[in-house]
């Protein structure tokens, strides 16, 4: 099976799992928003975001090393991979425990000085417990992704999200904010034995046993490869993202965090695609980089254009419908999130395309370049946020995020696409121009205050016109022929 076919197959499983997860989230967040209200939803978002950021912070780059090198178990040997997995798991659990303990000990000053909300102190304690528990259930899933068992990985993650969402809503309906956060903690605890039960047969089938010998030697090897990527792509984001959310809380209140959470959830319904298929993309791109370079470059072009198109079409359509969707899902209390949602959707496209380009650098081993570019973007993000958040609150946070993404984009493009041929480069330029005009269209059209029916008609019309334009300007002749063949197969004869 070709690399593109493998990527499509693995990506299909991962996309299916993420669709299920995002649908579960899409159903749950509106219910929580109505049950809790903007202020309590803001507190819930703090706990959730803190736990998520700490999960990334605690990885120390071991997850990247396990993901990339674990896929080469046939080459480097099962003993080496077993040691990689065992030591990597121990490192992440150790750092998570220290991080959780730090949050627990300093929860009072964090509530007082970070958020400016002393009443949040007990909820930060719950976040600390989540941080300690997370790696025990999540790292076994990383084993599945590293070993390219994407079916088991997809099923496990989708079922986990459905279970967590349902349990959280049930307890929130019974006990409000306390129940919602308790649901997160209980769900995480239940998933620990389940994760090991799923991962154990996959490891056994490949003859891999977790090993902890040569601990310090293996730790140095893991950190040497993974830490540069982790520093620029994960650590800096974790260190600045949450303090800047605290800045939003101080200048705009917890309600602004609630609106920001709603906006980001709308964007995540579409923007999940790059991260969904990342495990498969990194694995197969890493393998192809060692082979025929022409095939490797074409795989990159197909992957990038596919992700870009899958983001662009729905974002252009949904941006026009945001007021109606927010009112339907969250109620009139969240109409303040309209412009935040539109910006978040376009940011998700920018972040998605950039993350795909970063995946190419990672697959080719250029973790140092990733670190430098990410550091540059983070500096601009923080600087812009301190200028914009005091005046614009959540809107300023998103504007600063755009500035941080744009400053490093030219460098990412120049490094990751330096060997791509002119034909594929022209197709990418066409997509860039089309994206720019689509952005202007979605920002200008809502200013005319069109009726609901006309807005829905224009949204559908946008999908049709955009799809035709992409077909004409964003595909190679052979790809156009394949699309025509696929479409003709579904047409009545």
Coordinates of C-alpha atoms in Angstrom, one line a residue:
X1 CA 0.0 0.0 0.0
X2 CA 1.4 3.5 -1.0
X3 CA 2.2 6.2 1.6
X4 CA -0.7 8.3 0.4
X5 CA -3.1 5.3 0.8
X6 CA -1.7 4.5 4.3
X7 CA -2.1 8.2 5.3
X8 CA -5.7 8.2 4.0
X9 CA -6.6 5.0 5.8
X10 CA -5.0 6.1 9.1
X11 CA -6.3 9.6 8.7
X12 CA -9.8 8.3 8.1
X13 CA -9.8 6.4 11.5
X14 CA -8.4 9.4 13.3
X15 CA -10.8 11.8 11.7
X16 CA -13.7 9.6 12.5
X17 CA -12.7 9.6 16.2
X18 CA -12.3 13.3 16.2
X19 CA -15.6 13.9 14.5
X20 CA -17.3 11.8 17.3
X21 CA -15.3 13.7 19.9
X22 CA -16.2 17.1 18.5
X23 CA -19.8 16.2 18.1
X24 CA -19.9 15.1 21.7
X25 CA -18.2 18.4 22.7
X26 CA -20.6 20.4 20.5
X27 CA -23.6 18.8 22.2
X28 CA -22.2 19.1 25.7
X29 CA -20.8 22.7 25.8
X30 CA -24.2 24.4 24.9
X31 CA -25.8 22.3 27.7
X32 CA -23.1 23.3 30.2
X33 CA -23.4 26.9 29.0
X34 CA -27.1 26.9 29.8
X35 CA -26.7 25.0 33.1
X36 CA -23.8 27.0 34.4
X37 CA -24.1 30.5 32.9
X38 CA -21.2 32.7 31.6
X39 CA -19.3 33.1 34.9
X40 CA -19.4 29.5 36.0
X41 CA -18.6 28.4 32.5
X42 CA -15.6 30.7 32.7
X43 CA -14.4 28.8 35.9
X44 CA -15.0 25.5 34.2
X45 CA -13.0 26.7 31.2
X46 CA -10.1 27.7 33.5
X47 CA -10.0 24.2 35.1
X48 CA -10.2 22.5 31.7
X49 CA -7.7 24.7 30.0
X50 CA -5.2 24.5 32.9
X51 CA -5.4 20.6 32.9
X52 CA -5.0 20.6 29.1
X53 CA -2.0 23.0 29.2
X54 CA -0.4 21.1 32.0
X55 CA -0.7 17.9 30.0
X56 CA 1.3 19.5 27.2
X57 CA 3.7 21.1 29.6
X58 CA 4.5 17.8 31.3
X59 CA 5.4 16.0 28.1
X60 CA 9.0 17.4 28.1
X61 CA 9.3 16.2 24.5
X62 CA 9.1 12.6 25.4
X63 CA 5.8 12.2 23.5
X64 CA 7.4 13.4 20.3
X65 CA 10.3 11.0 20.7
X66 CA 8.0 8.1 21.4
X67 CA 5.7 9.0 18.5
X68 CA 8.5 9.4 15.9
X69 CA 10.9 6.7 17.0
X70 CA 8.3 4.2 18.1
X71 CA 7.1 3.9 14.6
X72 CA 10.5 2.5 13.6
X73 CA 10.3 -0.4 16.0
X74 CA 11.0 -2.8 13.2
X75 CA 14.3 -1.0 12.5
X76 CA 15.6 -0.1 16.0
X77 CA 14.3 -3.2 17.7
X78 CA 11.5 -4.0 20.2
X79 CA 13.9 -3.8 23.2
X80 CA 14.9 -0.2 22.4
X81 CA 11.3 0.8 21.8
X82 CA 10.2 -0.9 25.1
X83 CA 12.8 1.2 26.9
X84 CA 11.8 4.3 25.0
X85 CA 8.1 3.8 26.0
X86 CA 8.9 2.8 29.7
X87 CA 11.3 5.7 30.4
X88 CA 9.1 8.2 28.4
X89 CA 6.1 7.2 30.5
X90 CA 8.0 7.5 33.7
X91 CA 9.3 11.0 32.8
X92 CA 5.9 12.3 31.9
X93 CA 4.3 10.9 35.0
X94 CA 7.0 12.4 37.2
X95 CA 6.8 15.9 35.7
X96 CA 2.9 15.7 35.8
X97 CA 3.1 14.9 39.5
X98 CA 5.4 17.8 40.3
X99 CA 3.3 20.1 38.2
X100 CA 0.1 19.0 39.9
X101 CA 1.6 19.4 43.3
X102 CA 2.8 22.9 42.5
X103 CA -0.7 23.9 41.4
X104 CA -2.1 22.5 44.6
X105 CA 0.4 24.2 46.9
X106 CA 0.1 27.6 45.2
X107 CA -3.6 27.5 44.3
X108 CA -4.4 30.5 46.6
X109 CA -1.8 33.0 45.1
X110 CA -2.7 31.7 41.6
X111 CA -6.4 32.5 42.2
X112 CA -5.6 35.9 43.7
X113 CA -2.8 37.2 41.5
X114 CA -3.2 35.3 38.2
X115 CA -7.0 35.4 37.8
X116 CA -7.8 38.2 40.3
X117 CA -10.6 35.9 41.5
X118 CA -10.0 34.4 45.0
X119 CA -13.2 32.3 44.8
X120 CA -11.5 30.1 42.1
X121 CA -9.1 28.6 44.7
X122 CA -11.0 25.3 45.3
X123 CA -11.4 24.7 41.5
X124 CA -7.6 25.1 40.9
X125 CA -7.2 22.2 43.4
X126 CA -9.4 20.1 41.2
X127 CA -7.3 21.0 38.2
X128 CA -4.2 19.8 40.1
X129 CA -5.8 16.4 40.7
X130 CA -6.6 16.1 36.9
X131 CA -3.0 17.0 36.0
X132 CA -1.6 14.2 38.1
X133 CA -4.1 11.6 36.7
X134 CA -3.9 12.5 33.0
X135 CA -0.7 10.8 31.9
X136 CA -1.7 7.4 33.3
X137 CA -4.6 7.3 30.9
X138 CA -3.2 9.2 27.9
X139 CA 0.3 7.8 27.4
X140 CA -0.9 4.3 26.6
X141 CA -2.9 5.8 23.8
X142 CA 0.4 7.3 22.5
X143 CA 1.8 3.8 22.3
X144 CA -1.1 2.9 20.0
X145 CA -0.4 5.9 17.7
X146 CA 3.3 5.3 17.7
X147 CA 2.8 1.7 16.6
X148 CA 0.3 2.8 13.9
X149 CA -2.7 1.0 15.4
X150 CA -4.9 3.9 14.5
X151 CA -8.1 1.9 14.7
X152 CA -7.6 1.0 18.4
X153 CA -6.4 4.6 19.1
X154 CA -9.5 6.1 17.3
X155 CA -12.0 3.9 19.1
X156 CA -10.5 4.5 22.5
X157 CA -10.3 8.2 22.2
X158 CA -13.8 8.6 20.8
X159 CA -15.4 6.4 23.4
X160 CA -13.5 8.3 26.1
X161 CA -14.8 11.6 24.9
X162 CA -18.4 10.4 24.8
X163 CA -18.2 8.9 28.3
X164 CA -16.5 12.0 29.8
X165 CA -19.0 14.4 28.2
X166 CA -22.1 12.4 29.2
X167 CA -20.8 12.0 32.8
X168 CA -19.9 15.7 33.1
X169 CA -23.3 16.9 31.9
X170 CA -25.1 14.4 34.2
X171 CA -23.3 15.6 37.3
X172 CA -23.5 19.3 36.2
X173 CA -27.3 18.9 35.9
X174 CA -27.4 17.5 39.4
X175 CA -24.8 19.7 41.2
X176 CA -23.9 22.6 38.9
X177 CA -20.3 23.7 38.6
X178 CA -19.2 21.3 41.4
X179 CA -20.7 18.4 39.5
X180 CA -19.2 19.4 36.1
X181 CA -15.7 19.4 37.5
X182 CA -16.2 16.3 39.6
X183 CA -17.3 14.6 36.4
X184 CA -13.9 15.4 34.8
X185 CA -12.0 13.9 37.7
X186 CA -14.1 10.7 38.0
X187 CA -14.0 10.1 34.3
X188 CA -10.2 10.5 34.2
X189 CA -9.8 8.0 37.0
X190 CA -12.0 5.4 35.4
X191 CA -10.1 5.6 32.1
X192 CA -6.7 4.7 33.6
X193 CA -7.3 0.9 33.8
X194 CA -9.2 1.0 30.5
X195 CA -6.2 2.5 28.6
X196 CA -3.8 -0.1 29.8
X197 CA -6.3 -2.9 28.9
X198 CA -6.5 -1.5 25.3
X199 CA -2.7 -1.0 24.9
X200 CA -1.5 -4.2 26.4
X201 CA -2.4 -6.6 23.5
X202 CA -1.0 -4.2 21.0
X203 CA 2.3 -4.1 22.7
X204 CA 2.3 -7.9 23.3
X205 CA 1.6 -8.6 19.6
X206 CA 4.7 -6.7 18.6
X207 CA 6.8 -8.2 21.4
X208 CA 7.3 -4.9 23.2
X209 CA 7.6 -4.8 27.0
X210 CA 8.0 -1.6 29.0
X211 CA 11.6 -1.3 30.3
X212 CA 13.1 1.1 32.8
X213 CA 16.8 0.1 32.6
X214 CA 19.4 2.6 31.6
X215 CA 17.0 5.2 32.8
X216 CA 19.2 8.3 32.7
X217 CA 20.9 7.3 29.4
X218 CA 17.5 6.9 27.8
X219 CA 16.2 10.1 29.3
X220 CA 19.1 12.1 27.9
X221 CA 18.4 10.5 24.4
X222 CA 14.7 11.3 24.6
X223 CA 15.3 14.9 25.7
X224 CA 18.0 15.5 23.2
X225 CA 15.6 14.8 20.3
X226 CA 12.3 15.9 21.8
X227 CA 13.1 18.9 24.0
X228 CA 13.9 21.5 21.3
X229 CA 10.5 20.8 19.7
X230 CA 8.8 20.7 23.1
X231 CA 10.4 24.0 24.1
X232 CA 9.3 26.0 21.1
X233 CA 6.0 24.3 20.2
X234 CA 4.7 23.3 23.6
X235 CA 6.4 24.8 26.7
X236 CA 6.3 28.4 25.6
X237 CA 2.7 28.1 24.6
X238 CA 1.8 26.5 28.0
X239 CA 3.7 29.1 29.9
X240 CA 2.2 32.2 28.2
X241 CA -1.3 31.0 27.2
X242 CA -2.8 30.6 30.7
X243 CA -1.3 33.8 32.1
X244 CA -2.7 35.7 29.2
X245 CA -6.1 34.1 29.9
X246 CA -5.7 35.5 33.4
X247 CA -5.0 38.9 31.9
X248 CA -8.4 38.6 30.0
X249 CA -10.1 37.7 33.3
X250 CA -8.6 40.7 35.1
X251 CA -9.6 43.2 32.5
X252 CA -12.8 41.7 31.2
X253 CA -14.0 39.4 34.0
X254 CA -14.9 35.7 34.0
X255 CA -17.7 36.4 31.5
X256 CA -15.1 37.2 28.9
X257 CA -13.4 33.9 29.5
X258 CA -16.8 32.2 29.0
X259 CA -17.3 34.0 25.7
X260 CA -13.8 33.1 24.6
X261 CA -14.5 29.4 25.5
X262 CA -17.6 29.4 23.4
X263 CA -15.8 31.0 20.4
X264 CA -12.9 28.6 20.6
X265 CA -15.3 25.7 20.8
X266 CA -17.0 26.8 17.6
X267 CA -13.6 26.9 15.9
X268 CA -12.6 23.5 17.2
X269 CA -15.6 21.9 15.5
X270 CA -13.8 22.5 12.2
X271 CA -10.2 23.2 13.1
X272 CA -9.5 19.8 14.6
X273 CA -8.6 18.2 11.3
X274 CA -4.8 18.8 11.2
X275 CA -4.4 17.6 14.8
X276 CA -6.7 14.7 14.1
X277 CA -4.6 13.1 11.4
X278 CA -1.3 14.3 12.8
X279 CA -0.3 10.9 14.3
X280 CA -0.7 9.2 10.9
X281 CA 0.8 12.1 9.0
X282 CA 4.0 12.3 11.1
X283 CA 4.4 8.5 11.0
X284 CA 4.1 8.1 7.2
X285 CA 6.0 11.4 6.4
X286 CA 8.9 10.2 8.6
X287 CA 9.0 7.0 6.7
X288 CA 8.8 8.6 3.2
X289 CA 11.5 11.2 4.1
X290 CA 14.1 8.4 4.0
X291 CA 13.0 7.3 0.5
X292 CA 12.3 8.9 -2.8
X293 CA 12.3 12.6 -2.3
X294 CA 10.1 13.4 -5.2
X295 CA 7.4 11.1 -3.8
X296 CA 8.0 12.6 -0.3
X297 CA 7.4 16.2 -1.7
X298 CA 4.3 15.1 -3.5
X299 CA 2.9 13.5 -0.4
X300 CA 3.5 16.8 1.5
X301 CA 1.7 18.7 -1.2
X302 CA -1.3 16.4 -1.2
X303 CA -1.5 16.4 2.5
X304 CA -1.2 20.2 2.9
X305 CA -3.7 21.0 0.2
X306 CA -6.2 18.4 1.5
X307 CA -6.1 19.8 5.0
X308 CA -6.3 23.4 3.8
X309 CA -9.3 22.7 1.6
X310 CA -11.1 20.7 4.3
X311 CA -10.7 23.7 6.6
X312 CA -11.4 26.5 4.1
X313 CA -14.7 25.4 2.7
X314 CA -16.6 24.9 6.0
X315 CA -15.1 27.9 7.7
X316 CA -16.2 30.2 4.8
X317 CA -19.7 28.9 5.1
X318 CA -20.1 28.7 8.9
X319 CA -18.7 32.3 9.4
X320 CA -21.9 33.6 7.8
X321 CA -24.1 31.6 10.1
X322 CA -22.4 32.3 13.4
X323 CA -25.1 34.5 14.9
X324 CA -27.8 32.0 14.1
X325 CA -25.7 29.0 15.4
X326 CA -24.8 30.7 18.6
X327 CA -28.3 31.7 19.3
X328 CA -29.6 28.2 18.6
X329 CA -26.9 26.4 20.6
X330 CA -26.1 28.8 23.5
X331 CA -28.9 31.3 23.7
X332 CA -29.0 35.0 23.5
X333 CA -26.7 35.5 26.5
X334 CA -23.7 34.5 24.3
X335 CA -24.3 36.9 21.3
X336 CA -21.2 38.8 22.6
X337 CA -19.2 35.8 21.2
X338 CA -20.2 36.5 17.5
X339 CA -17.0 38.3 16.3
X340 CA -14.9 36.2 18.6
X341 CA -16.2 33.1 16.9
X342 CA -15.6 34.4 13.4
X343 CA -12.0 35.3 14.3
X344 CA -11.4 32.0 16.1
X345 CA -12.6 30.1 13.0
X346 CA -10.1 31.9 10.7
X347 CA -7.4 31.5 13.3
X348 CA -8.0 27.8 13.3
X349 CA -7.3 27.7 9.6
X350 CA -4.1 29.7 10.1
X351 CA -3.0 27.5 13.0
X352 CA -4.0 24.4 11.1
X353 CA -1.9 25.2 8.0
X354 CA 1.0 26.2 10.1
X355 CA 0.8 23.0 12.2
X356 CA 0.9 20.9 9.1
X357 CA 4.1 22.7 7.9
X358 CA 5.6 22.2 11.3
X359 CA 4.8 18.4 11.1
X360 CA 7.0 18.3 7.9
X361 CA 9.9 19.8 9.8
X362 CA 9.4 17.4 12.7
X363 CA 9.2 14.4 10.3
X364 CA 12.5 15.5 8.8
X365 CA 14.1 15.9 12.2
X366 CA 14.4 19.7 12.2
X367 CA 13.3 20.2 15.8
X368 CA 15.8 23.1 16.4
X369 CA 14.2 25.2 13.6
X370 CA 10.7 24.5 15.1
X371 CA 12.0 25.7 18.5
X372 CA 13.4 29.0 17.0
X373 CA 10.3 29.8 15.0
X374 CA 7.9 29.0 17.8
X375 CA 9.9 31.2 20.2
X376 CA 9.7 34.1 17.8
X377 CA 5.9 33.7 17.4
X378 CA 5.4 33.4 21.2
X379 CA 7.3 36.6 21.9
X380 CA 5.1 38.5 19.4
X381 CA 2.0 36.9 20.9
X382 CA 2.9 38.0 24.4
X383 CA 3.9 41.5 23.4
X384 CA 0.8 42.0 21.3
X385 CA -1.4 40.6 24.1
X386 CA -0.1 43.1 26.7
X387 CA -0.9 45.9 24.3
X388 CA -4.3 44.7 23.1
X389 CA -6.0 42.8 26.0
X390 CA -6.3 45.8 28.3
X391 CA -8.4 47.6 25.7
X392 CA -10.1 44.8 23.9
X393 CA -10.2 41.9 26.4
X394 CA -11.0 38.5 24.7
X395 CA -10.9 40.2 21.2
X396 CA -7.4 41.5 22.0
X397 CA -6.3 38.0 23.0
X398 CA -7.4 36.7 19.6
X399 CA -5.8 39.6 17.7
X400 CA -2.5 38.9 19.5
X401 CA -2.8 35.2 18.6
X402 CA -3.0 36.2 14.9
X403 CA 0.1 38.4 15.2
X404 CA 2.0 35.6 16.8
X405 CA 1.1 33.1 14.1
X406 CA 1.8 35.5 11.2
X407 CA 5.3 36.5 12.3
X408 CA 6.7 33.0 12.0
X409 CA 4.7 31.8 9.0
X410 CA 7.1 33.0 6.3
X411 CA 10.0 31.1 8.0
X412 CA 7.9 27.9 8.4
X413 CA 7.0 28.0 4.7
X414 CA 10.6 28.7 3.5
X415 CA 12.0 25.8 5.6
X416 CA 9.3 23.1 5.1
X417 CA 8.5 23.7 1.4
X418 CA 12.0 24.7 0.1
X419 CA 12.3 21.6 -2.2
X420 CA 8.7 21.6 -3.5
X421 CA 8.4 21.9 -7.3
X422 CA 6.9 24.9 -9.1
X423 CA 3.6 23.1 -10.1
X424 CA 2.7 22.2 -6.5
X425 CA 3.9 25.6 -5.3
X426 CA 1.6 27.4 -7.7
X427 CA -1.4 25.3 -6.4
X428 CA -0.6 26.4 -2.9
X429 CA -0.3 30.1 -3.9
X430 CA -3.8 29.7 -5.6
X431 CA -5.2 28.4 -2.3
X432 CA -3.6 31.3 -0.4
X433 CA -5.2 33.9 -2.7
X434 CA -8.5 32.2 -2.5
X435 CA -8.3 32.1 1.3
X436 CA -7.6 35.9 1.4
X437 CA -10.7 36.8 -0.6
X438 CA -12.8 34.3 1.3
X439 CA -11.7 36.1 4.5
X440 CA -12.7 39.5 3.2
X441 CA -16.1 38.1 2.0
X442 CA -17.0 36.6 5.4
X443 CA -16.0 39.9 7.2
X444 CA -17.8 42.3 4.8
X445 CA -21.1 40.4 4.1
X446 CA -22.4 40.4 7.7
X447 CA -22.2 44.2 7.7
X448 CA -25.3 44.3 5.4
X449 CA -27.6 42.7 8.1
X450 CA -29.2 40.2 5.8
X451 CA -32.1 38.1 6.8
X452 CA -31.8 34.6 8.2
X453 CA -33.1 32.9 5.0
X454 CA -30.9 34.9 2.7
X455 CA -27.9 34.2 4.9
X456 CA -28.4 30.4 4.7
X457 CA -28.8 30.6 0.9
X458 CA -25.6 32.6 0.6
X459 CA -23.8 30.2 2.8
X460 CA -24.8 27.3 0.6
X461 CA -23.9 29.3 -2.5
X462 CA -20.5 30.0 -1.0
X463 CA -19.8 26.3 -0.6
X464 CA -20.7 25.6 -4.2
X465 CA -18.7 28.5 -5.7
X466 CA -15.7 27.9 -3.5
X467 CA -15.6 24.1 -4.3
X468 CA -15.7 24.7 -8.0
X469 CA -13.0 27.4 -7.8
X470 CA -10.8 25.0 -5.7
X471 CA -11.3 22.2 -8.3
X472 CA -10.2 24.5 -11.1
X473 CA -7.2 26.2 -9.4
X474 CA -6.1 23.9 -6.5
X475 CA -5.7 20.5 -8.1
X476 CA -3.3 18.9 -10.6
X477 CA -4.8 17.6 -13.9
X478 CA -4.4 14.0 -12.7
X479 CA -6.2 14.8 -9.4
X480 CA -9.0 16.5 -11.3
X481 CA -9.4 13.3 -13.4
X482 CA -9.6 11.2 -10.3
X483 CA -12.2 13.5 -8.7
X484 CA -14.3 13.3 -11.9
X485 CA -14.0 9.5 -11.9
X486 CA -15.2 9.4 -8.3
X487 CA -18.1 11.8 -8.9
X488 CA -19.2 9.9 -12.0
X489 CA -19.3 6.7 -10.1
X490 CA -22.0 8.1 -7.8
X491 CA -24.1 9.6 -10.6
X492 CA -27.1 7.7 -11.9
X493 CA -26.4 6.0 -15.3

